[in-house]
């Protein structure tokens, strides 16, 4: 097995090295953290195992069994004992010497002729009575986006909250966070009708247009996160003696492929999986929510793969941003985020990761916004009918 492309040090001629402004006393530790984050990035993107497997020479032909990757419109040598042409769609080579024939094949390159950042091609190769076909993956190289995890949970996680009307509960939540984590950053997105000040050290309070909505607030809050992870909490939660953000981080760090780790709100371990059928082109698909999990997370007792979790979860910032929260959904919305992330987010729910829920009575004004009207429900289903190409959706 050999790497898809043999990486070589890139040249930095006439440019200033990116590490030239890093203080010398901090450089070694920063490089270690960067190396670990890049290793996890390769695991998440599948590039760490991005190797070529050359088919054994059971026939006279040796070729990349799974194909290989090239950059658009750049000549690339094909690994193995063969390669393809010079400005030709079809190339014929002949020689009386097998050694010379192999030498010629090793020097010819493949170049895509149409620019596209994500496509494929097929290569056909024949020798005497033998013929093989293998794919070529044409991809524009993407630049890694890494988050410096720093040295402790304060530089790894931001606590994010969407607030609406319930300032008494919000302030109690903030105080409980500060009691456990005095320095951690808190971001509050607030679309209350009559905003009040929410102040504190390392707390950012973002005011929105009144009643803009649940998912619009989530989008705003997550957009301001600069840490690798964020912890989502509702404005009426409260940190308990046994609320430990570090435990979430330990699970994520040990499993770099994970995107969301859900906890439990007191005894409520809300989680579900979704049965999805694509359906026909004309009618669309069907989604049914089922209150079960898929399988255990190896090595972590009490953790199970799921498709959706409770409103108390640690999210991988970059992954969640790619899915986003649909701002059309203003009132009741939760499962809908996980519907949009189905197949893109790897999710687990874990027992023992607990937060408290405040006892309070909602005001009539709050309830008038909390409960969707018949029009809201009908508009939401119409929205999913088009957006998610659905024939039916059962919660």
C-alpha positions as a Markdown table, in Angstrom:
| # | Residue | x | y | z |
|---|---|---|---|---|
| 1 | Unk | 0.0 | 0.0 | 0.0 |
| 2 | Unk | 1.2 | 3.5 | -0.8 |
| 3 | Unk | -0.2 | 7.0 | -0.2 |
| 4 | Unk | -2.5 | 8.4 | -2.8 |
| 5 | Unk | -0.1 | 11.2 | -3.4 |
| 6 | Unk | 3.4 | 11.4 | -2.1 |
| 7 | Unk | 3.4 | 14.6 | -0.1 |
| 8 | Unk | 6.5 | 16.8 | -0.4 |
| 9 | Unk | 7.3 | 19.9 | 1.6 |
| 10 | Unk | 5.7 | 22.9 | -0.1 |
| 11 | Unk | 7.9 | 25.8 | -1.0 |
| 12 | Unk | 7.6 | 29.2 | 0.8 |
| 13 | Unk | 9.7 | 31.2 | -1.5 |
| 14 | Unk | 9.2 | 35.0 | -1.1 |
| 15 | Unk | 6.7 | 34.5 | 1.6 |
| 16 | Unk | 6.9 | 34.8 | 5.4 |
| 17 | Unk | 6.6 | 31.5 | 7.4 |
| 18 | Unk | 3.2 | 31.3 | 9.1 |
| 19 | Unk | 4.9 | 30.5 | 12.5 |
| 20 | Unk | 7.2 | 33.6 | 12.4 |
| 21 | Unk | 4.9 | 35.6 | 14.7 |
| 22 | Unk | 4.4 | 32.9 | 17.3 |
| 23 | Unk | 6.4 | 33.6 | 20.5 |
| 24 | Unk | 9.3 | 31.3 | 20.7 |
| 25 | Unk | 8.4 | 30.1 | 24.2 |
| 26 | Unk | 5.0 | 29.0 | 22.9 |
| 27 | Unk | 5.9 | 27.5 | 19.6 |
| 28 | Unk | 6.8 | 23.9 | 20.7 |
| 29 | Unk | 3.5 | 23.5 | 22.6 |
| 30 | Unk | 1.5 | 25.1 | 19.8 |
| 31 | Unk | 3.0 | 22.7 | 17.2 |
| 32 | Unk | 2.1 | 19.7 | 19.4 |
| 33 | Unk | -1.5 | 20.8 | 19.7 |
| 34 | Unk | -1.6 | 21.5 | 15.9 |
| 35 | Unk | -0.2 | 18.1 | 15.1 |
| 36 | Unk | -2.8 | 16.4 | 17.2 |
| 37 | Unk | -5.6 | 18.4 | 15.8 |
| 38 | Unk | -4.4 | 17.7 | 12.2 |
| 39 | Unk | -4.3 | 14.0 | 13.0 |
| 40 | Unk | -7.9 | 14.1 | 14.2 |
| 41 | Unk | -8.8 | 16.1 | 11.1 |
| 42 | Unk | -7.3 | 13.3 | 8.9 |
| 43 | Unk | -9.3 | 10.7 | 10.8 |
| 44 | Unk | -12.5 | 12.7 | 10.4 |
| 45 | Unk | -12.1 | 13.2 | 6.7 |
| 46 | Unk | -10.9 | 9.7 | 6.0 |
| 47 | Unk | -7.5 | 10.9 | 4.7 |
| 48 | Unk | -5.4 | 9.1 | 7.3 |
| 49 | Unk | -6.4 | 5.8 | 5.6 |
| 50 | Unk | -6.2 | 7.3 | 2.1 |
| 51 | Unk | -3.9 | 4.7 | 0.6 |
| 52 | Unk | -3.6 | 3.0 | -2.7 |
| 53 | Unk | -4.0 | -0.7 | -2.9 |
| 54 | Unk | -2.3 | -2.1 | -6.0 |
| 55 | Unk | -4.0 | -5.2 | -7.5 |
| 56 | Unk | -1.7 | -8.2 | -7.2 |
| 57 | Unk | -0.1 | -9.2 | -10.5 |
| 58 | Unk | -2.3 | -12.3 | -11.1 |
| 59 | Unk | -2.5 | -11.0 | -14.6 |
| 60 | Unk | 0.2 | -9.1 | -16.5 |
| 61 | Unk | -1.5 | -5.9 | -15.3 |
| 62 | Unk | -0.9 | -4.1 | -12.1 |
| 63 | Unk | -3.2 | -1.2 | -11.4 |
| 64 | Unk | -4.8 | 0.9 | -8.5 |
| 65 | Unk | -7.5 | -1.4 | -7.2 |
| 66 | Unk | -9.6 | 1.4 | -5.7 |
| 67 | Unk | -8.5 | 4.0 | -8.1 |
| 68 | Unk | -6.7 | 7.1 | -7.0 |
| 69 | Unk | -7.1 | 10.9 | -6.5 |
| 70 | Unk | -5.9 | 13.7 | -8.8 |
| 71 | Unk | -6.1 | 17.5 | -8.8 |
| 72 | Unk | -8.2 | 19.0 | -11.6 |
| 73 | Unk | -6.3 | 19.7 | -14.8 |
| 74 | Unk | -2.9 | 18.8 | -13.2 |
| 75 | Unk | -0.8 | 16.0 | -14.8 |
| 76 | Unk | -0.5 | 13.1 | -12.4 |
| 77 | Unk | 1.5 | 9.9 | -12.7 |
| 78 | Unk | -0.7 | 6.9 | -12.2 |
| 79 | Unk | 0.8 | 4.5 | -9.6 |
| 80 | Unk | 1.6 | 0.9 | -10.4 |
| 81 | Unk | 3.1 | -0.3 | -13.7 |
| 82 | Unk | 0.8 | 1.8 | -15.9 |
| 83 | Unk | -0.2 | 5.3 | -16.8 |
| 84 | Unk | -2.2 | 7.1 | -19.4 |
| 85 | Unk | -1.6 | 9.6 | -22.3 |
| 86 | Unk | -0.2 | 12.9 | -23.5 |
| 87 | Unk | -3.1 | 15.1 | -24.6 |
| 88 | Unk | -4.8 | 12.0 | -25.9 |
| 89 | Unk | -8.1 | 10.3 | -24.9 |
| 90 | Unk | -6.6 | 7.0 | -26.2 |
| 91 | Unk | -3.0 | 5.9 | -26.1 |
| 92 | Unk | -1.4 | 2.9 | -27.7 |
| 93 | Unk | 2.1 | 1.8 | -26.7 |
| 94 | Unk | 4.1 | -1.1 | -28.2 |
| 95 | Unk | 7.6 | -2.5 | -27.8 |
| 96 | Unk | 9.5 | -5.7 | -28.3 |
| 97 | Unk | 10.9 | -5.2 | -24.8 |
| 98 | Unk | 8.7 | -5.7 | -21.7 |
| 99 | Unk | 11.2 | -3.6 | -19.7 |
| 100 | Unk | 10.9 | -0.7 | -22.1 |
| 101 | Unk | 7.2 | -1.0 | -22.2 |
| 102 | Unk | 6.9 | -0.7 | -18.4 |
| 103 | Unk | 9.3 | 2.2 | -18.5 |
| 104 | Unk | 7.1 | 4.1 | -21.0 |
| 105 | Unk | 4.0 | 3.4 | -18.9 |
| 106 | Unk | 5.7 | 4.7 | -15.8 |
| 107 | Unk | 6.3 | 8.1 | -17.4 |
| 108 | Unk | 2.9 | 8.9 | -18.8 |
| 109 | Unk | 0.3 | 10.9 | -16.9 |
| 110 | Unk | -3.4 | 11.5 | -16.6 |
| 111 | Unk | -4.8 | 15.0 | -16.8 |
| 112 | Unk | -8.5 | 16.0 | -16.5 |
| 113 | Unk | -9.5 | 18.3 | -19.3 |
| 114 | Unk | -12.6 | 19.9 | -17.8 |
| 115 | Unk | -12.3 | 21.9 | -14.6 |
| 116 | Unk | -14.5 | 20.5 | -11.8 |
| 117 | Unk | -13.7 | 20.4 | -8.1 |
| 118 | Unk | -15.6 | 17.1 | -7.4 |
| 119 | Unk | -16.0 | 14.5 | -10.1 |
| 120 | Unk | -14.8 | 11.1 | -11.4 |
| 121 | Unk | -13.4 | 9.4 | -14.5 |
| 122 | Unk | -12.8 | 5.9 | -15.6 |
| 123 | Unk | -9.6 | 4.5 | -17.0 |
| 124 | Unk | -9.6 | 1.5 | -19.3 |
| 125 | Unk | -6.4 | -0.5 | -19.8 |
| 126 | Unk | -5.8 | -3.6 | -21.9 |
| 127 | Unk | -2.8 | -5.8 | -22.6 |
| 128 | Unk | -3.2 | -8.7 | -25.0 |
| 129 | Unk | -6.3 | -10.6 | -23.8 |
| 130 | Unk | -6.4 | -8.8 | -20.4 |
| 131 | Unk | -8.4 | -5.7 | -19.6 |
| 132 | Unk | -9.0 | -3.7 | -16.4 |
| 133 | Unk | -11.0 | -0.6 | -15.5 |
| 134 | Unk | -10.4 | 1.6 | -12.5 |
| 135 | Unk | -11.8 | 4.9 | -11.3 |
| 136 | Unk | -10.0 | 8.2 | -10.9 |
| 137 | Unk | -11.3 | 10.6 | -8.3 |
| 138 | Unk | -10.9 | 14.3 | -9.3 |
| 139 | Unk | -10.9 | 16.5 | -6.3 |
| 140 | Unk | -9.7 | 20.1 | -5.6 |
| 141 | Unk | -7.6 | 20.0 | -2.4 |
| 142 | Unk | -9.4 | 21.6 | 0.6 |
| 143 | Unk | -7.6 | 23.5 | 3.3 |
| 144 | Unk | -7.9 | 22.2 | 6.9 |
| 145 | Unk | -9.9 | 24.3 | 9.3 |
| 146 | Unk | -8.6 | 23.5 | 12.8 |
| 147 | Unk | -9.5 | 24.8 | 16.3 |
| 148 | Unk | -6.8 | 25.3 | 18.8 |
| 149 | Unk | -8.0 | 23.4 | 21.9 |
| 150 | Unk | -5.7 | 25.2 | 24.2 |
| 151 | Unk | -4.9 | 23.6 | 27.6 |
| 152 | Unk | -8.2 | 23.2 | 29.4 |
| 153 | Unk | -12.0 | 23.1 | 29.0 |
| 154 | Unk | -12.2 | 26.9 | 29.0 |
| 155 | Unk | -10.4 | 27.0 | 25.6 |
| 156 | Unk | -12.2 | 23.9 | 24.3 |
| 157 | Unk | -15.9 | 24.7 | 24.9 |
| 158 | Unk | -18.3 | 27.7 | 24.7 |
| 159 | Unk | -21.6 | 27.5 | 26.4 |
| 160 | Unk | -24.4 | 28.7 | 24.1 |
| 161 | Unk | -28.0 | 29.7 | 25.1 |
| 162 | Unk | -31.0 | 30.9 | 23.2 |
| 163 | Unk | -33.0 | 33.2 | 25.5 |
| 164 | Unk | -36.6 | 34.5 | 25.3 |
| 165 | Unk | -38.5 | 36.4 | 28.0 |
| 166 | Unk | -37.2 | 34.2 | 30.9 |
| 167 | Unk | -34.5 | 36.4 | 32.4 |
| 168 | Unk | -35.0 | 35.1 | 36.0 |
| 169 | Unk | -34.2 | 31.6 | 34.8 |
| 170 | Unk | -31.5 | 32.8 | 32.5 |
| 171 | Unk | -29.6 | 34.6 | 35.3 |
| 172 | Unk | -29.9 | 31.5 | 37.5 |
| 173 | Unk | -28.4 | 29.4 | 34.7 |
| 174 | Unk | -25.5 | 31.8 | 34.2 |
| 175 | Unk | -24.8 | 31.9 | 38.0 |
| 176 | Unk | -24.8 | 28.1 | 38.1 |
| 177 | Unk | -22.3 | 27.9 | 35.2 |
| 178 | Unk | -20.1 | 30.5 | 36.9 |
| 179 | Unk | -20.1 | 28.5 | 40.1 |
| 180 | Unk | -18.8 | 25.4 | 38.3 |
| 181 | Unk | -16.8 | 27.1 | 35.5 |
| 182 | Unk | -15.8 | 30.7 | 36.4 |
| 183 | Unk | -13.8 | 31.4 | 33.2 |
| 184 | Unk | -15.7 | 29.6 | 30.5 |
| 185 | Unk | -17.2 | 31.7 | 27.7 |
| 186 | Unk | -21.0 | 32.0 | 27.5 |
| 187 | Unk | -22.9 | 33.3 | 24.5 |
| 188 | Unk | -26.5 | 34.3 | 24.8 |
| 189 | Unk | -28.7 | 35.0 | 21.7 |
| 190 | Unk | -31.8 | 36.9 | 22.8 |
| 191 | Unk | -35.0 | 37.8 | 20.9 |
| 192 | Unk | -37.1 | 38.9 | 23.8 |
| 193 | Unk | -39.8 | 41.5 | 23.2 |
| 194 | Unk | -38.4 | 43.9 | 25.9 |
| 195 | Unk | -34.7 | 43.1 | 26.2 |
| 196 | Unk | -32.9 | 43.3 | 29.6 |
| 197 | Unk | -29.2 | 43.5 | 30.2 |
| 198 | Unk | -27.4 | 40.2 | 30.8 |
| 199 | Unk | -23.9 | 40.9 | 32.0 |
| 200 | Unk | -20.9 | 39.0 | 33.4 |
| 201 | Unk | -17.3 | 38.2 | 32.8 |
| 202 | Unk | -16.6 | 36.5 | 29.5 |
| 203 | Unk | -20.3 | 36.6 | 28.6 |
| 204 | Unk | -21.5 | 37.9 | 25.2 |
| 205 | Unk | -25.2 | 38.9 | 24.9 |
| 206 | Unk | -26.5 | 39.3 | 21.3 |
| 207 | Unk | -29.8 | 41.0 | 20.8 |
| 208 | Unk | -32.0 | 39.9 | 17.9 |
| 209 | Unk | -35.2 | 41.3 | 16.4 |
| 210 | Unk | -38.1 | 40.5 | 18.7 |
| 211 | Unk | -39.5 | 36.9 | 18.4 |
| 212 | Unk | -37.2 | 36.1 | 15.6 |
| 213 | Unk | -37.3 | 32.5 | 16.6 |
| 214 | Unk | -35.6 | 29.5 | 18.1 |
| 215 | Unk | -33.4 | 28.3 | 15.2 |
| 216 | Unk | -32.4 | 31.8 | 14.2 |
| 217 | Unk | -31.1 | 32.3 | 17.7 |
| 218 | Unk | -29.2 | 29.0 | 17.6 |
| 219 | Unk | -27.6 | 30.1 | 14.3 |
| 220 | Unk | -26.6 | 33.4 | 15.7 |
| 221 | Unk | -25.1 | 31.9 | 18.9 |
| 222 | Unk | -23.2 | 29.1 | 17.1 |
| 223 | Unk | -21.9 | 31.6 | 14.5 |
| 224 | Unk | -20.0 | 33.4 | 17.3 |
| 225 | Unk | -18.3 | 30.4 | 18.7 |
| 226 | Unk | -14.5 | 30.3 | 18.3 |
| 227 | Unk | -13.9 | 27.1 | 20.2 |
| 228 | Unk | -13.7 | 23.5 | 18.9 |
| 229 | Unk | -16.9 | 22.6 | 20.7 |
| 230 | Unk | -20.0 | 24.3 | 22.1 |
| 231 | Unk | -22.3 | 23.1 | 24.8 |
| 232 | Unk | -26.0 | 23.7 | 24.0 |
| 233 | Unk | -28.2 | 24.5 | 27.0 |
| 234 | Unk | -31.7 | 25.9 | 27.3 |
| 235 | Unk | -32.3 | 29.1 | 29.3 |
| 236 | Unk | -34.2 | 27.3 | 32.0 |
| 237 | Unk | -31.5 | 24.7 | 32.8 |
| 238 | Unk | -29.2 | 24.8 | 35.8 |
| 239 | Unk | -25.8 | 23.3 | 36.4 |
| 240 | Unk | -25.7 | 20.6 | 39.1 |
| 241 | Unk | -22.9 | 19.4 | 41.4 |
| 242 | Unk | -22.3 | 16.5 | 39.0 |
| 243 | Unk | -22.5 | 18.5 | 35.7 |
| 244 | Unk | -19.2 | 17.9 | 34.1 |
| 245 | Unk | -18.4 | 19.4 | 30.7 |
| 246 | Unk | -15.0 | 17.6 | 30.7 |
| 247 | Unk | -16.7 | 14.3 | 30.4 |
| 248 | Unk | -18.3 | 15.3 | 27.1 |
| 249 | Unk | -14.9 | 16.5 | 25.8 |
| 250 | Unk | -13.3 | 13.2 | 26.8 |
| 251 | Unk | -15.7 | 11.2 | 24.7 |
| 252 | Unk | -15.3 | 13.5 | 21.7 |
| 253 | Unk | -11.5 | 13.6 | 21.9 |
| 254 | Unk | -11.4 | 9.8 | 22.1 |
| 255 | Unk | -13.7 | 9.5 | 19.0 |
| 256 | Unk | -12.7 | 12.2 | 16.5 |
| 257 | Unk | -15.4 | 11.0 | 14.1 |
| 258 | Unk | -18.2 | 12.1 | 16.5 |
| 259 | Unk | -20.1 | 15.3 | 15.9 |
| 260 | Unk | -22.6 | 15.5 | 18.7 |
| 261 | Unk | -22.7 | 13.9 | 22.2 |
| 262 | Unk | -26.0 | 14.2 | 24.0 |
| 263 | Unk | -26.5 | 14.1 | 27.7 |
| 264 | Unk | -29.6 | 14.0 | 29.9 |
| 265 | Unk | -31.8 | 16.6 | 31.5 |
| 266 | Unk | -32.3 | 15.3 | 35.0 |
| 267 | Unk | -33.8 | 11.8 | 34.3 |
| 268 | Unk | -34.8 | 12.7 | 30.8 |
| 269 | Unk | -32.5 | 10.9 | 28.3 |
| 270 | Unk | -34.4 | 11.9 | 25.2 |
| 271 | Unk | -33.0 | 10.2 | 22.1 |
| 272 | Unk | -34.2 | 8.7 | 18.9 |
| 273 | Unk | -33.3 | 7.2 | 15.6 |
| 274 | Unk | -35.0 | 7.9 | 12.2 |
| 275 | Unk | -36.1 | 5.4 | 9.6 |
| 276 | Unk | -35.8 | 7.2 | 6.3 |
| 277 | Unk | -36.8 | 5.9 | 2.9 |
| 278 | Unk | -36.0 | 8.0 | -0.2 |
| 279 | Unk | -39.2 | 7.0 | -2.0 |
| 280 | Unk | -39.8 | 7.8 | -5.6 |
| 281 | Unk | -38.7 | 10.9 | -7.5 |
| 282 | Unk | -42.3 | 12.0 | -8.0 |
| 283 | Unk | -43.6 | 11.5 | -4.4 |
| 284 | Unk | -40.5 | 12.0 | -2.2 |
| 285 | Unk | -39.3 | 10.2 | 0.9 |
| 286 | Unk | -40.7 | 9.1 | 4.3 |
| 287 | Unk | -39.2 | 9.8 | 7.8 |
| 288 | Unk | -40.4 | 8.1 | 11.0 |
| 289 | Unk | -38.9 | 9.0 | 14.4 |
| 290 | Unk | -38.4 | 5.9 | 16.6 |
| 291 | Unk | -37.3 | 6.1 | 20.3 |
| 292 | Unk | -34.5 | 3.7 | 20.0 |
| 293 | Unk | -30.7 | 3.8 | 19.4 |
| 294 | Unk | -28.6 | 2.1 | 16.8 |
| 295 | Unk | -25.7 | 0.4 | 18.6 |
| 296 | Unk | -23.3 | 1.0 | 21.6 |
| 297 | Unk | -20.3 | 3.2 | 21.3 |
| 298 | Unk | -17.4 | 0.8 | 21.8 |
| 299 | Unk | -15.4 | 1.4 | 24.9 |
| 300 | Unk | -17.9 | 3.8 | 26.5 |
| 301 | Unk | -20.5 | 2.2 | 28.7 |
| 302 | Unk | -23.9 | 3.9 | 28.6 |
| 303 | Unk | -23.2 | 5.6 | 25.2 |
| 304 | Unk | -25.2 | 4.7 | 22.2 |
| 305 | Unk | -25.3 | 5.8 | 18.6 |
| 306 | Unk | -28.5 | 7.7 | 17.7 |
| 307 | Unk | -29.9 | 10.1 | 15.1 |
| 308 | Unk | -31.1 | 12.8 | 17.6 |
| 309 | Unk | -30.6 | 13.7 | 21.3 |
| 310 | Unk | -32.0 | 16.0 | 24.0 |
| 311 | Unk | -31.5 | 19.8 | 24.1 |
| 312 | Unk | -28.4 | 19.4 | 26.1 |
| 313 | Unk | -25.5 | 18.3 | 23.9 |
| 314 | Unk | -21.9 | 19.0 | 23.0 |
| 315 | Unk | -21.5 | 19.8 | 19.4 |
| 316 | Unk | -18.5 | 19.9 | 17.1 |
| 317 | Unk | -18.6 | 23.5 | 16.0 |
| 318 | Unk | -17.4 | 23.0 | 12.4 |
| 319 | Unk | -19.7 | 20.0 | 11.8 |
| 320 | Unk | -22.8 | 21.7 | 13.2 |
| 321 | Unk | -22.3 | 24.9 | 11.3 |
| 322 | Unk | -22.3 | 22.9 | 8.0 |
| 323 | Unk | -25.8 | 21.6 | 8.8 |
| 324 | Unk | -27.1 | 24.8 | 10.4 |
| 325 | Unk | -30.4 | 25.6 | 12.0 |
| 326 | Unk | -33.3 | 26.5 | 9.6 |
| 327 | Unk | -34.4 | 30.0 | 10.6 |
| 328 | Unk | -37.9 | 29.3 | 9.1 |
| 329 | Unk | -38.6 | 27.2 | 12.2 |
| 330 | Unk | -39.4 | 29.9 | 14.8 |
| 331 | Unk | -41.4 | 28.2 | 17.5 |
| 332 | Unk | -41.1 | 24.5 | 18.3 |
| 333 | Unk | -38.1 | 23.0 | 16.6 |
| 334 | Unk | -35.6 | 20.4 | 17.6 |
| 335 | Unk | -35.9 | 17.2 | 15.7 |
| 336 | Unk | -35.8 | 19.2 | 12.5 |
| 337 | Unk | -32.1 | 20.0 | 13.0 |
| 338 | Unk | -31.3 | 16.3 | 13.2 |
| 339 | Unk | -33.4 | 15.6 | 10.1 |
| 340 | Unk | -31.2 | 18.1 | 8.2 |
| 341 | Unk | -28.1 | 16.4 | 9.6 |
| 342 | Unk | -29.2 | 12.8 | 9.0 |
| 343 | Unk | -26.3 | 11.0 | 7.3 |
| 344 | Unk | -23.9 | 13.9 | 7.9 |
| 345 | Unk | -23.7 | 14.1 | 11.7 |
| 346 | Unk | -22.4 | 11.1 | 13.8 |
| 347 | Unk | -24.3 | 11.3 | 17.1 |
| 348 | Unk | -24.2 | 9.5 | 20.4 |
| 349 | Unk | -26.4 | 9.8 | 23.5 |
| 350 | Unk | -24.7 | 9.1 | 26.9 |
| 351 | Unk | -26.1 | 8.3 | 30.3 |
| 352 | Unk | -24.7 | 10.1 | 33.3 |
| 353 | Unk | -24.0 | 13.4 | 31.6 |
| 354 | Unk | -26.6 | 15.3 | 33.6 |
| 355 | Unk | -27.9 | 18.9 | 33.9 |
| 356 | Unk | -30.8 | 20.2 | 36.0 |
| 357 | Unk | -34.1 | 21.7 | 34.9 |
| 358 | Unk | -35.5 | 24.7 | 36.8 |
| 359 | Unk | -39.0 | 24.5 | 38.3 |
| 360 | Unk | -41.1 | 27.4 | 37.2 |
| 361 | Unk | -44.4 | 28.4 | 35.7 |
| 362 | Unk | -44.4 | 29.8 | 32.2 |
| 363 | Unk | -46.3 | 33.1 | 31.7 |
| 364 | Unk | -49.2 | 33.4 | 29.3 |
| 365 | Unk | -47.1 | 35.6 | 27.1 |
| 366 | Unk | -44.4 | 33.0 | 26.9 |
| 367 | Unk | -46.8 | 30.2 | 26.2 |
| 368 | Unk | -48.5 | 32.2 | 23.4 |
| 369 | Unk | -45.2 | 32.0 | 21.6 |
| 370 | Unk | -44.2 | 28.5 | 22.8 |
| 371 | Unk | -47.2 | 26.7 | 21.4 |
| 372 | Unk | -47.5 | 26.7 | 17.6 |
| 373 | Unk | -50.7 | 27.7 | 16.0 |
| 374 | Unk | -52.5 | 25.6 | 13.4 |
| 375 | Unk | -51.1 | 27.8 | 10.8 |
| 376 | Unk | -47.5 | 27.3 | 12.1 |
| 377 | Unk | -47.9 | 23.5 | 12.0 |
| 378 | Unk | -49.3 | 23.5 | 8.5 |
| 379 | Unk | -46.7 | 25.9 | 7.2 |
| 380 | Unk | -43.9 | 23.7 | 8.8 |
| 381 | Unk | -45.1 | 20.6 | 7.1 |
| 382 | Unk | -45.4 | 22.4 | 3.7 |
| 383 | Unk | -41.8 | 23.6 | 4.3 |
| 384 | Unk | -40.6 | 20.0 | 4.9 |
| 385 | Unk | -42.6 | 18.8 | 1.9 |
| 386 | Unk | -40.4 | 20.9 | -0.4 |
| 387 | Unk | -37.2 | 21.4 | 1.5 |
| 388 | Unk | -36.6 | 17.7 | 2.5 |
| 389 | Unk | -38.4 | 16.2 | -0.5 |
| 390 | Unk | -40.8 | 14.3 | 1.8 |
| 391 | Unk | -44.0 | 12.5 | 1.2 |
| 392 | Unk | -44.6 | 12.0 | 4.9 |
| 393 | Unk | -43.0 | 12.8 | 8.2 |
| 394 | Unk | -44.1 | 11.1 | 11.5 |
| 395 | Unk | -42.8 | 12.2 | 14.9 |
